[in-house]
Tab-separated table of C-alpha atoms in Angstrom:
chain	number	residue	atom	x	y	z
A	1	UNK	CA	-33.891	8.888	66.047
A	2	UNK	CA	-31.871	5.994	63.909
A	3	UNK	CA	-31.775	2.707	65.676
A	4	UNK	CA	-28.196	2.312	63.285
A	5	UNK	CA	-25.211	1.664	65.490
A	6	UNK	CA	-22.618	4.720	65.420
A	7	UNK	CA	-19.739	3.708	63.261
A	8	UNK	CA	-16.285	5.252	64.837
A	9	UNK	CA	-14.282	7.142	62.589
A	10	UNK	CA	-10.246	6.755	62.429
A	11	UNK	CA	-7.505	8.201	60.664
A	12	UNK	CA	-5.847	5.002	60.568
A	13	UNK	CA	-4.970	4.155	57.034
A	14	UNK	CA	-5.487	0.434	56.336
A	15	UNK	CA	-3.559	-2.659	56.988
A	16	UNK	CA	-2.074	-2.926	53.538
A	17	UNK	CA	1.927	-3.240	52.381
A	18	UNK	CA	2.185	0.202	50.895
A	19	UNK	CA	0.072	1.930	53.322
A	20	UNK	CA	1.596	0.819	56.231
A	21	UNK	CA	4.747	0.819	54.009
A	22	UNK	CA	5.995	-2.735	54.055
A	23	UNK	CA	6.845	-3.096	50.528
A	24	UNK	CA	9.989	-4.608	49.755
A	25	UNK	CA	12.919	-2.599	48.937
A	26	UNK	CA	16.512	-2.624	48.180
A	27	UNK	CA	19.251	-1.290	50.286
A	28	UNK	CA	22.401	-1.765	48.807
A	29	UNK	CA	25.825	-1.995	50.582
A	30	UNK	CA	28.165	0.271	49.466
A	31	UNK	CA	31.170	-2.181	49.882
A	32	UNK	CA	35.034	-0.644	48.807
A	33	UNK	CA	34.568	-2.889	45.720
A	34	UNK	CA	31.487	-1.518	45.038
A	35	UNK	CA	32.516	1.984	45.245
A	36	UNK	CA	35.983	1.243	43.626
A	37	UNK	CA	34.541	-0.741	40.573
A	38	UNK	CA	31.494	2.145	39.830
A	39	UNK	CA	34.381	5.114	40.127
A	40	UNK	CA	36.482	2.737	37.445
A	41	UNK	CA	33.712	2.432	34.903
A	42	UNK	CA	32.285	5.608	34.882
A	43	UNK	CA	36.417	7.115	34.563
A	44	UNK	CA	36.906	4.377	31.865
A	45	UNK	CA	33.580	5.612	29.854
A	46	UNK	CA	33.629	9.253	30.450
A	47	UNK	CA	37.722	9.891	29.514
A	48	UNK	CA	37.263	8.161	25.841
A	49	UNK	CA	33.845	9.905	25.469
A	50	UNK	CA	34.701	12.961	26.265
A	51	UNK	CA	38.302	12.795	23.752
A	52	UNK	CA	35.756	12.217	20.952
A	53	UNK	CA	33.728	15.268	22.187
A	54	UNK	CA	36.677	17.583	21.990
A	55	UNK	CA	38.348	16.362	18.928
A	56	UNK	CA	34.884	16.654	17.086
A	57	UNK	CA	34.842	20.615	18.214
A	58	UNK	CA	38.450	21.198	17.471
A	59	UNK	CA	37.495	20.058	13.730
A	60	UNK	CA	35.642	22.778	13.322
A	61	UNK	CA	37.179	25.993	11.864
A	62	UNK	CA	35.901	28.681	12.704
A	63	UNK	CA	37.077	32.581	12.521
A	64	UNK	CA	35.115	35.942	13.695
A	65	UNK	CA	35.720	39.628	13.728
A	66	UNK	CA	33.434	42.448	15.996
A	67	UNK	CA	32.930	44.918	14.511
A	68	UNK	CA	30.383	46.920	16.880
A	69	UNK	CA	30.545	47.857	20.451
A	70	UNK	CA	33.448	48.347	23.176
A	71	UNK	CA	37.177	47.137	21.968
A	72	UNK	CA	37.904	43.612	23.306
A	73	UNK	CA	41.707	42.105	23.672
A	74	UNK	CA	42.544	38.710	21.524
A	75	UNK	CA	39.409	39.459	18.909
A	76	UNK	CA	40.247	41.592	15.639
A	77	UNK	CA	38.431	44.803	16.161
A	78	UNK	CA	37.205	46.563	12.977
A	79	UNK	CA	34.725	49.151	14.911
A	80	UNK	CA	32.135	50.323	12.584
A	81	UNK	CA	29.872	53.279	13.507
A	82	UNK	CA	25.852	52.777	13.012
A	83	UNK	CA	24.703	54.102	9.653
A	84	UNK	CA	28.099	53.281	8.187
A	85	UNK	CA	29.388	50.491	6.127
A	86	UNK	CA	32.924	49.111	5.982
A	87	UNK	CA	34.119	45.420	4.488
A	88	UNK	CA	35.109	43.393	7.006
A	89	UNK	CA	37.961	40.324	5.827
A	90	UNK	CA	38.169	37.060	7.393
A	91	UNK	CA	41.095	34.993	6.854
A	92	UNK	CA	40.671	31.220	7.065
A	93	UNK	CA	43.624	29.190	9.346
A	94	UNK	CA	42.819	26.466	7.962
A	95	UNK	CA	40.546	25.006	5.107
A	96	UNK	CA	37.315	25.625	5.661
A	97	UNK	CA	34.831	22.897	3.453
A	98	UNK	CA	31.661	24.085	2.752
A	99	UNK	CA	28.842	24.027	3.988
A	100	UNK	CA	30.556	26.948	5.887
A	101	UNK	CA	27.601	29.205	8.211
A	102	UNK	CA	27.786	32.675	8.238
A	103	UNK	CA	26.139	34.054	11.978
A	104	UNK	CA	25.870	37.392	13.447
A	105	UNK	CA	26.877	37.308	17.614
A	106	UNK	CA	25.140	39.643	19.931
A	107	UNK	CA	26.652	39.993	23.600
A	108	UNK	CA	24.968	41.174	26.678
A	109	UNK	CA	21.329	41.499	24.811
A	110	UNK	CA	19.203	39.795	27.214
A	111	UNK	CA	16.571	38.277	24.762
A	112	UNK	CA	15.326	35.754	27.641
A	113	UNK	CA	14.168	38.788	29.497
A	114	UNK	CA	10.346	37.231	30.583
A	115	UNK	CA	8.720	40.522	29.265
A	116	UNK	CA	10.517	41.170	26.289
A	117	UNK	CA	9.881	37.004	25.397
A	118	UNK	CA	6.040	37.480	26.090
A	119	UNK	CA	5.821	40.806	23.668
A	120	UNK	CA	4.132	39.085	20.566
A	121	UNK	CA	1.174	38.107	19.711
A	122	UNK	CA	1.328	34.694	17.618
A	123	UNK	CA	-2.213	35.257	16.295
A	124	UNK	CA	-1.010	38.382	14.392
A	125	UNK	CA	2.133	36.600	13.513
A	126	UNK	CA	-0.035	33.812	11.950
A	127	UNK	CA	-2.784	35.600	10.011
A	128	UNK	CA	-5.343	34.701	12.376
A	129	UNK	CA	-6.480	37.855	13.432
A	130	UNK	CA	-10.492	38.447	12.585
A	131	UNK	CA	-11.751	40.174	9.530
A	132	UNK	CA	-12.962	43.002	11.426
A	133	UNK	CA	-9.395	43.868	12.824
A	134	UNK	CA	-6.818	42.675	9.797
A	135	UNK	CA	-8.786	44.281	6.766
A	136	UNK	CA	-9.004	48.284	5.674
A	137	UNK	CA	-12.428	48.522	4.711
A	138	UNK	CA	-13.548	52.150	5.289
A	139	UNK	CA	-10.615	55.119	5.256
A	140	UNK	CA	-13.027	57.251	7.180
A	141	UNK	CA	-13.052	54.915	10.114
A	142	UNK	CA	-10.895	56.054	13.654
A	143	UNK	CA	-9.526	54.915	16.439
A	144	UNK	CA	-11.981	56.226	18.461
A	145	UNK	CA	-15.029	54.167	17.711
A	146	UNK	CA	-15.246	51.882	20.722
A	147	UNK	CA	-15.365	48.846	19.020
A	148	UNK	CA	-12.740	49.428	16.383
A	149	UNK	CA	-10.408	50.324	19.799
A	150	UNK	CA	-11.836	47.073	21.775
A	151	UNK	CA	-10.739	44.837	19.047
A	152	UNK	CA	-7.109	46.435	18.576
A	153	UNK	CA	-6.604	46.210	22.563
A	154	UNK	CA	-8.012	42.714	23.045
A	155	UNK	CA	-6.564	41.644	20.045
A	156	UNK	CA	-2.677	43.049	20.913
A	157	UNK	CA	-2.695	43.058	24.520
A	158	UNK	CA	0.049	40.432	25.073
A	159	UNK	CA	2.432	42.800	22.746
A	160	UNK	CA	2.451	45.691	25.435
A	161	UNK	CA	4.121	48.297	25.437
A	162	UNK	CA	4.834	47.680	21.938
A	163	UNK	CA	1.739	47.685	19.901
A	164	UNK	CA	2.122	51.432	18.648
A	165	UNK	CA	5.075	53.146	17.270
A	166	UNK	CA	5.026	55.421	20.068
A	167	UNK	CA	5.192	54.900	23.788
A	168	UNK	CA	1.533	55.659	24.721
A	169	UNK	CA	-0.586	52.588	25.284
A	170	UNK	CA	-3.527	53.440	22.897
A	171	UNK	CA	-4.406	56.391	20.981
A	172	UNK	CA	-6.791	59.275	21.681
A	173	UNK	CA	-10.249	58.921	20.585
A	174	UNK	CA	-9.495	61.890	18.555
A	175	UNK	CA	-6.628	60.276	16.701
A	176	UNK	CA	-7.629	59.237	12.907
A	177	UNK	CA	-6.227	56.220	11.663
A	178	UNK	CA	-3.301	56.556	9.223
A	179	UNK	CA	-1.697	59.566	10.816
A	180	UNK	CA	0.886	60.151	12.578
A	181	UNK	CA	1.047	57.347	15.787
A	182	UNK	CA	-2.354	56.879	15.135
A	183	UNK	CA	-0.871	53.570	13.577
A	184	UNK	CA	-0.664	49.737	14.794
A	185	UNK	CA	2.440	47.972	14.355
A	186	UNK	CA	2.345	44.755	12.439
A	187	UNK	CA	3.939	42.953	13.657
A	188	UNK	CA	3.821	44.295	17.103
A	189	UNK	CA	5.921	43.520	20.484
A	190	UNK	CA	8.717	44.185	21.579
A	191	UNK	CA	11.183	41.213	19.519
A	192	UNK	CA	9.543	42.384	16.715
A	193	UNK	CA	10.764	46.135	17.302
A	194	UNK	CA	14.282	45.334	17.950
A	195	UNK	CA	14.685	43.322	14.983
A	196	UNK	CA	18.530	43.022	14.259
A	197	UNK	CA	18.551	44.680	11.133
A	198	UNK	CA	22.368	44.684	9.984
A	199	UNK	CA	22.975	43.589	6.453
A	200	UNK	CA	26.027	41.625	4.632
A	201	UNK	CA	26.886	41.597	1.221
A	202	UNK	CA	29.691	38.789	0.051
A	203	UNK	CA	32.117	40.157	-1.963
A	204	UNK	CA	34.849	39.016	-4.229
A	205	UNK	CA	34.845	35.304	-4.947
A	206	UNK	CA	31.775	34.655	-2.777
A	207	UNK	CA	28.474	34.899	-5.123
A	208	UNK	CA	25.260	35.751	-3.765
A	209	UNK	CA	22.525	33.101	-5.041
A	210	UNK	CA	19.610	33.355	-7.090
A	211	UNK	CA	16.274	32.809	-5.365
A	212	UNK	CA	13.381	31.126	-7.110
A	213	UNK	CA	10.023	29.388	-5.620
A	214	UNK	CA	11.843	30.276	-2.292
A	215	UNK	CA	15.044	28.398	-2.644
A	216	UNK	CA	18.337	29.577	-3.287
A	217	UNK	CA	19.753	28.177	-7.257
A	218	UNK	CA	22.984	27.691	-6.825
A	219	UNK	CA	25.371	29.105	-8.833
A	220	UNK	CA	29.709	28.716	-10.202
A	221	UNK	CA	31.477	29.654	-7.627
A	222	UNK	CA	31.408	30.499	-3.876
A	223	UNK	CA	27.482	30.594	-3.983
A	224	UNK	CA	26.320	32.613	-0.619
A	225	UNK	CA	22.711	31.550	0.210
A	226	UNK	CA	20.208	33.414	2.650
A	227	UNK	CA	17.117	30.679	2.364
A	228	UNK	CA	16.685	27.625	4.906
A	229	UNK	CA	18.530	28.915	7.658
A	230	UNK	CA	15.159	29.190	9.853
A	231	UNK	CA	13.729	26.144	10.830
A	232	UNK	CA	11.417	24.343	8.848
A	233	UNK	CA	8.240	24.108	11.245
A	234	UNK	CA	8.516	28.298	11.731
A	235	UNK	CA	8.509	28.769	8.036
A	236	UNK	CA	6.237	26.628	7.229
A	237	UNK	CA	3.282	27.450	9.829
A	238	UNK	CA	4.119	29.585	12.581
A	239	UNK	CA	4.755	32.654	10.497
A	240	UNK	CA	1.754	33.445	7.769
A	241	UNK	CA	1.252	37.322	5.821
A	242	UNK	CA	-2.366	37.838	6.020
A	243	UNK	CA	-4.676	36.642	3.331
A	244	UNK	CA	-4.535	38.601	0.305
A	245	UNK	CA	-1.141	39.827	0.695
A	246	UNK	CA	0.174	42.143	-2.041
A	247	UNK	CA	-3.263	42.837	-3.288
A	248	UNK	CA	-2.858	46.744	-2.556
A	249	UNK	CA	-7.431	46.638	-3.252
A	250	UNK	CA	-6.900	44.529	0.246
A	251	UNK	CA	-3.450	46.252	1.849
A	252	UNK	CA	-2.006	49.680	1.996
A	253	UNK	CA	1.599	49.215	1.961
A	254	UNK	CA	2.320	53.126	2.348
A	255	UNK	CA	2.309	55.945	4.669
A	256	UNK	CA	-1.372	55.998	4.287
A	257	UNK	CA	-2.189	52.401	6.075
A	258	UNK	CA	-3.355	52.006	9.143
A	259	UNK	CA	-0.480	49.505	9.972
A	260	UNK	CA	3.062	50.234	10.368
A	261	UNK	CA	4.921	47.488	8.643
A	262	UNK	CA	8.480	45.630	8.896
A	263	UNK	CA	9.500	46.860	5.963
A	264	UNK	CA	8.464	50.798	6.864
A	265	UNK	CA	10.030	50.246	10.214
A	266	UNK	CA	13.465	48.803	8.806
A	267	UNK	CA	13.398	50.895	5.690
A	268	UNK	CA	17.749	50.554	5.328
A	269	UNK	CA	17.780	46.619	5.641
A	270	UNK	CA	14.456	46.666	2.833
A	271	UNK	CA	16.356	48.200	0.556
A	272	UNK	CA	19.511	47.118	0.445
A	273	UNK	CA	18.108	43.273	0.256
A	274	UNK	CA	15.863	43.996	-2.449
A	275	UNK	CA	12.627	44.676	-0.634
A	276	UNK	CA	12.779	41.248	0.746
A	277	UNK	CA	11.253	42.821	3.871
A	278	UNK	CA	8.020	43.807	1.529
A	279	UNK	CA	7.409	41.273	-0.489
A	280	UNK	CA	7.878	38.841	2.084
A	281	UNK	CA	6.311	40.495	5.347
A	282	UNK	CA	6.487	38.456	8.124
A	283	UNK	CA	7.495	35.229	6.097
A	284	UNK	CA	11.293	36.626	5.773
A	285	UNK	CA	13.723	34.507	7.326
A	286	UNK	CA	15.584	36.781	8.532
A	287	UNK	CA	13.066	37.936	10.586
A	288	UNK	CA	11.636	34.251	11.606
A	289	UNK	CA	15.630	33.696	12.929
A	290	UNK	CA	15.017	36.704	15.339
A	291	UNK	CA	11.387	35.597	16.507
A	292	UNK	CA	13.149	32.575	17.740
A	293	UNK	CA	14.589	33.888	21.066
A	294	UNK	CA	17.933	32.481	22.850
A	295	UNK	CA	18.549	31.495	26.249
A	296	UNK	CA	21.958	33.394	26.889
A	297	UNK	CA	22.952	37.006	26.424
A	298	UNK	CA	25.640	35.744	24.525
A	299	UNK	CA	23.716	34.046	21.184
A	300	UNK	CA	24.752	33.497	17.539
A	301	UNK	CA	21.967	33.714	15.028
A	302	UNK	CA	22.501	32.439	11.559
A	303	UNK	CA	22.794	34.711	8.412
A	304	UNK	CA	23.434	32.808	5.403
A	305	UNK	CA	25.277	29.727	4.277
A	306	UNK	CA	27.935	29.699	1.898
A	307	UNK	CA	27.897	26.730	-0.001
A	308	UNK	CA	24.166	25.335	1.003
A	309	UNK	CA	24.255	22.503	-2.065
A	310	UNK	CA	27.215	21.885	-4.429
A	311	UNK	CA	26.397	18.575	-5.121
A	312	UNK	CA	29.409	16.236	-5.560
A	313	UNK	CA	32.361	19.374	-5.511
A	314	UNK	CA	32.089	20.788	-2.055
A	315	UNK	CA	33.017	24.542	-1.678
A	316	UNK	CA	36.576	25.422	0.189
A	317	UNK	CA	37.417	28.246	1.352
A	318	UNK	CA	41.120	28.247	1.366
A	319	UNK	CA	43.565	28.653	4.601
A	320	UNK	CA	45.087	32.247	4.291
A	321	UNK	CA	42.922	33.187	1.460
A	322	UNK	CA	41.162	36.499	2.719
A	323	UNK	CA	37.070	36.215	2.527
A	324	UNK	CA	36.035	39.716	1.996
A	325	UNK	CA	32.426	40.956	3.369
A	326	UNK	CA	30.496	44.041	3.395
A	327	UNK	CA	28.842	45.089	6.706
A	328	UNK	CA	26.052	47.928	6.544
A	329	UNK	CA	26.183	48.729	10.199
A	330	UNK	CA	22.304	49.536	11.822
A	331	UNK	CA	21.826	47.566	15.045
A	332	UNK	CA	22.899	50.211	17.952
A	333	UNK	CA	24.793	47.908	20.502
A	334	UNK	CA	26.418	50.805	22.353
A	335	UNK	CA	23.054	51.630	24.083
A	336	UNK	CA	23.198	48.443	26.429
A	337	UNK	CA	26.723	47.817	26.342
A	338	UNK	CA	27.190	45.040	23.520
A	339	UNK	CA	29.150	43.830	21.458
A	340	UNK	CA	28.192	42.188	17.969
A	341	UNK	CA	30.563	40.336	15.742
A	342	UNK	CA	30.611	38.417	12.230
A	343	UNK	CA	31.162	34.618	13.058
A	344	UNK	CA	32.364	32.369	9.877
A	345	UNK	CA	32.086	28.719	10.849
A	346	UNK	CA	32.561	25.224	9.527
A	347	UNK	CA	30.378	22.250	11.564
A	348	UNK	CA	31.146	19.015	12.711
A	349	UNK	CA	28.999	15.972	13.747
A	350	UNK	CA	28.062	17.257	16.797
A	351	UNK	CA	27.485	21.092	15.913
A	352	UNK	CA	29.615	24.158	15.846
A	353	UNK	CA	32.731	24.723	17.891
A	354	UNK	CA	31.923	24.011	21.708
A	355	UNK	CA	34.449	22.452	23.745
A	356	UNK	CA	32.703	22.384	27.049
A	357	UNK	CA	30.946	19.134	26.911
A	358	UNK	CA	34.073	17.394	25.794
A	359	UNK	CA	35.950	18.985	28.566
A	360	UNK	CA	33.456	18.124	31.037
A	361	UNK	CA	33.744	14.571	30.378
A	362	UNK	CA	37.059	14.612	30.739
A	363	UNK	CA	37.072	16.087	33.756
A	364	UNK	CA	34.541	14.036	35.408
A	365	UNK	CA	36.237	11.062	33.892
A	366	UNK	CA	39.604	11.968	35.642
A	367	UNK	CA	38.078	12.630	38.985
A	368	UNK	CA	36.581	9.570	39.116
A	369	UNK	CA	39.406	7.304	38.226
A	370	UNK	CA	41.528	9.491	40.643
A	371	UNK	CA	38.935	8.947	43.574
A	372	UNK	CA	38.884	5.123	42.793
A	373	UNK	CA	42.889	5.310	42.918
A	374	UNK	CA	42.799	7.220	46.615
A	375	UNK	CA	40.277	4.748	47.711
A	376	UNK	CA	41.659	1.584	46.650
A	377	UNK	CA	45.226	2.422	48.270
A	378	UNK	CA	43.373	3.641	51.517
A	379	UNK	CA	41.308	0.065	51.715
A	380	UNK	CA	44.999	-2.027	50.919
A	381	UNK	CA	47.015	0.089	53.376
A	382	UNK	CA	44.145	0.567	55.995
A	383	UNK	CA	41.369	-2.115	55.228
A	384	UNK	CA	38.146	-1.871	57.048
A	385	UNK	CA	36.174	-5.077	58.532
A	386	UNK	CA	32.513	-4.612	57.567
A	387	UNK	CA	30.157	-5.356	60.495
A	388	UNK	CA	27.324	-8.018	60.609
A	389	UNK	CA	25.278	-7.069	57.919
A	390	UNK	CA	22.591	-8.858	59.830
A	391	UNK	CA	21.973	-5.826	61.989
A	392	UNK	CA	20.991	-3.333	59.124
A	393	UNK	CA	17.673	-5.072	59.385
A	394	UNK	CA	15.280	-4.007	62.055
A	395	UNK	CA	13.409	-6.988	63.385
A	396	UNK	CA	9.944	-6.351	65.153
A	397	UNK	CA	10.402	-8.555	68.354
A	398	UNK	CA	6.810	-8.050	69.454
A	399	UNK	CA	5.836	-10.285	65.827
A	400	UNK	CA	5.293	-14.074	65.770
């Protein structure tokens, strides 16, 4: 046996400030002047703050029209059935000075549903898929080889149930590639598959731009521009075609690949935007604005900007001066009881039209002046004598 003395444990913690919580601290008084004079400030700062606020959102003009889903009172309704196309007119109230934003509005589409957010897979989005999975390198080869089906599942997994065109999870081991659902989407998930793919055409004085190296030229006119309206860090490296893109020795871009591609899938808004969908793949803007989910089931997306650069002589598009656009109608709403509308907008320092925050201010701002009003007449009628302060201290009386 040890001859070492037995040491006596304890769960006491040790004699220090903040252990045995001594440290100093500040209690403050909350005096009527106190009170009064922090109700007056934050009334005098909120009231002017939040004026600013509002009159910055009621600069912005800003006009819409649905044209898709149930009939709402107080919004023009211009109902136009899917497959159809109709030209919808929006007339200005006031001036509207360019840059002037062209969005689409979806209501009641719940795109920060947590499954239908996780349904992508960012590797495939990005090109970073291996070899193995993202090249066509034998046509004989199937589904059915093990490995071939082990990559795909591995590889997709996080776009369930999405990651074939049809609802069963993987195919047969039977099922050769290129034929019928024997197919993987690309790209797969579920945003990706309910891609809003409604299409507008400016007509009349409004002039669709010319796009070179990726940019809209700018043209006479009212010059309607449908580049840089995703944001810059998406375009530029979230959202990559594969390597060797367009090289058809590398890709299949028909029926016959083993992919089902964006522009296959949304075959009316390809052509009637000049195969932007296949030339650009994944790398369309369009499509990069609808990867980029919203936190509401009421959202606004943006289409194209009219105006984008005009140098020193700023577009306007004049008050009562009808601005006349063509809607091909494709996005079913009716099937979860939306609503979609054309939204023309003009911005302001702080953004588009919102008057919430400014309102908010103001009414915080008022209540707090008001509250300092009832509380400074209740202490001059009624005063109250504060007690001996003194006594808010506890004193240890068994400490020398």
């Amino acid at each position: 046996m040890s001859d070492a003395p037995l040491t006596k444990k304890t769960n006491r913690p040790a004699d220090s400030d903040f252990k045995q919580q001594r440290l100093k601290a500040w209690q403050p008084i909350l005096t009527p002047a106190w009170v009064i004079g922090t109700f007056v400030v934050i009334g005098i700062a909120f009231v002017p703050i939040g004026a600013v606020l509002l009159a910055a959102s009621d600069s912005v003009v800003e006009e819409k029209i649905q044209y898709g889903g149930a009939k709402v009172d107080g919004i023009k309704d211009d109902i136009i059935t899917i497959g159809a196309n109709k030209i919808l007119t929006l007339t200005p109230k006031a001036d509207m000075k360019g840059p002037v934003y062209v969005y689409y509005e979806l209501e009641n589409f719940y795109q920060n549903h947590r499954r239908y957010v996780k349904s992508r897979t960012d590797g495939q989005l990005r090109a970073q898929l291996g070899a193995d999975f993202d090249t066509e390198k034998a046509a004989e080869k199937t589904f059915g080889e093990p490995s071939w089906a082990e990559k795909v599942q591995s590889s997709l997994s996080t776009c369930e149930p999405m990651v074939l065109p049809s609802d069963e999870k993987f195919p047969k081991p039977d099922c050769t590639y290129g034929e019928g659902n024997c197919k993987v989407l690309w790209p797969c998930g579920l945003i990706a598959s309910s891609f809003f793919n409604d299409v507008f055409i400016p007509e009349g004085d409004l002039v669709k731009s010319v796009v070179t190296s990726g940019k809209c030229e700018q043209r006479t006119g009212k010059a309607w521009c449908e580049k840089g309206i995703a944001w810059k860090s998406d375009v530029d490296t979230k959202f990559k075609n594969p390597a060797g893109w367009g090289d058809p020795k590398m890709w299949k871009m028909d029926n016959t690949s083993i992919y089902k591609w964006l522009h296959q899938r949304y075959p009316v808004f390809n052509n009637l935007t000049n195969n932007s969908l296949f030339t650009e793949g994944v790398e369309n803007e369009h499509f990069i604005v609808w990867m980029r989910t919203a936190g509401l089931p009421t959202f606004r997306k943006l289409y194209a900007i009219i105006g984008a650069d005009n140098g020193p002589d700023k577009v306007t598009l004049e008050k009562g001066k009808d601005v006349k656009i063509q809607v091909h109608s494709q996005f079913d709403v009716d099937s979860f009881s939306g609503k979609k509308r054309l939204v023309m907008s003009t911005v302001s320092w702080l953004g588009g039209k919102n008057n919430f925050l400014g309102i908010a201010y103001i009414v915080v701002g008022s209540i707090s002046l008001l509250l300092a009003a009832m509380f400074g007449a209740k202490h001059i009628i009624s005063p109250r004598k504060l007690g001996d302060t003194t006594y808010l201290v506890w004193q240890d009386k068994n400490k020398n």
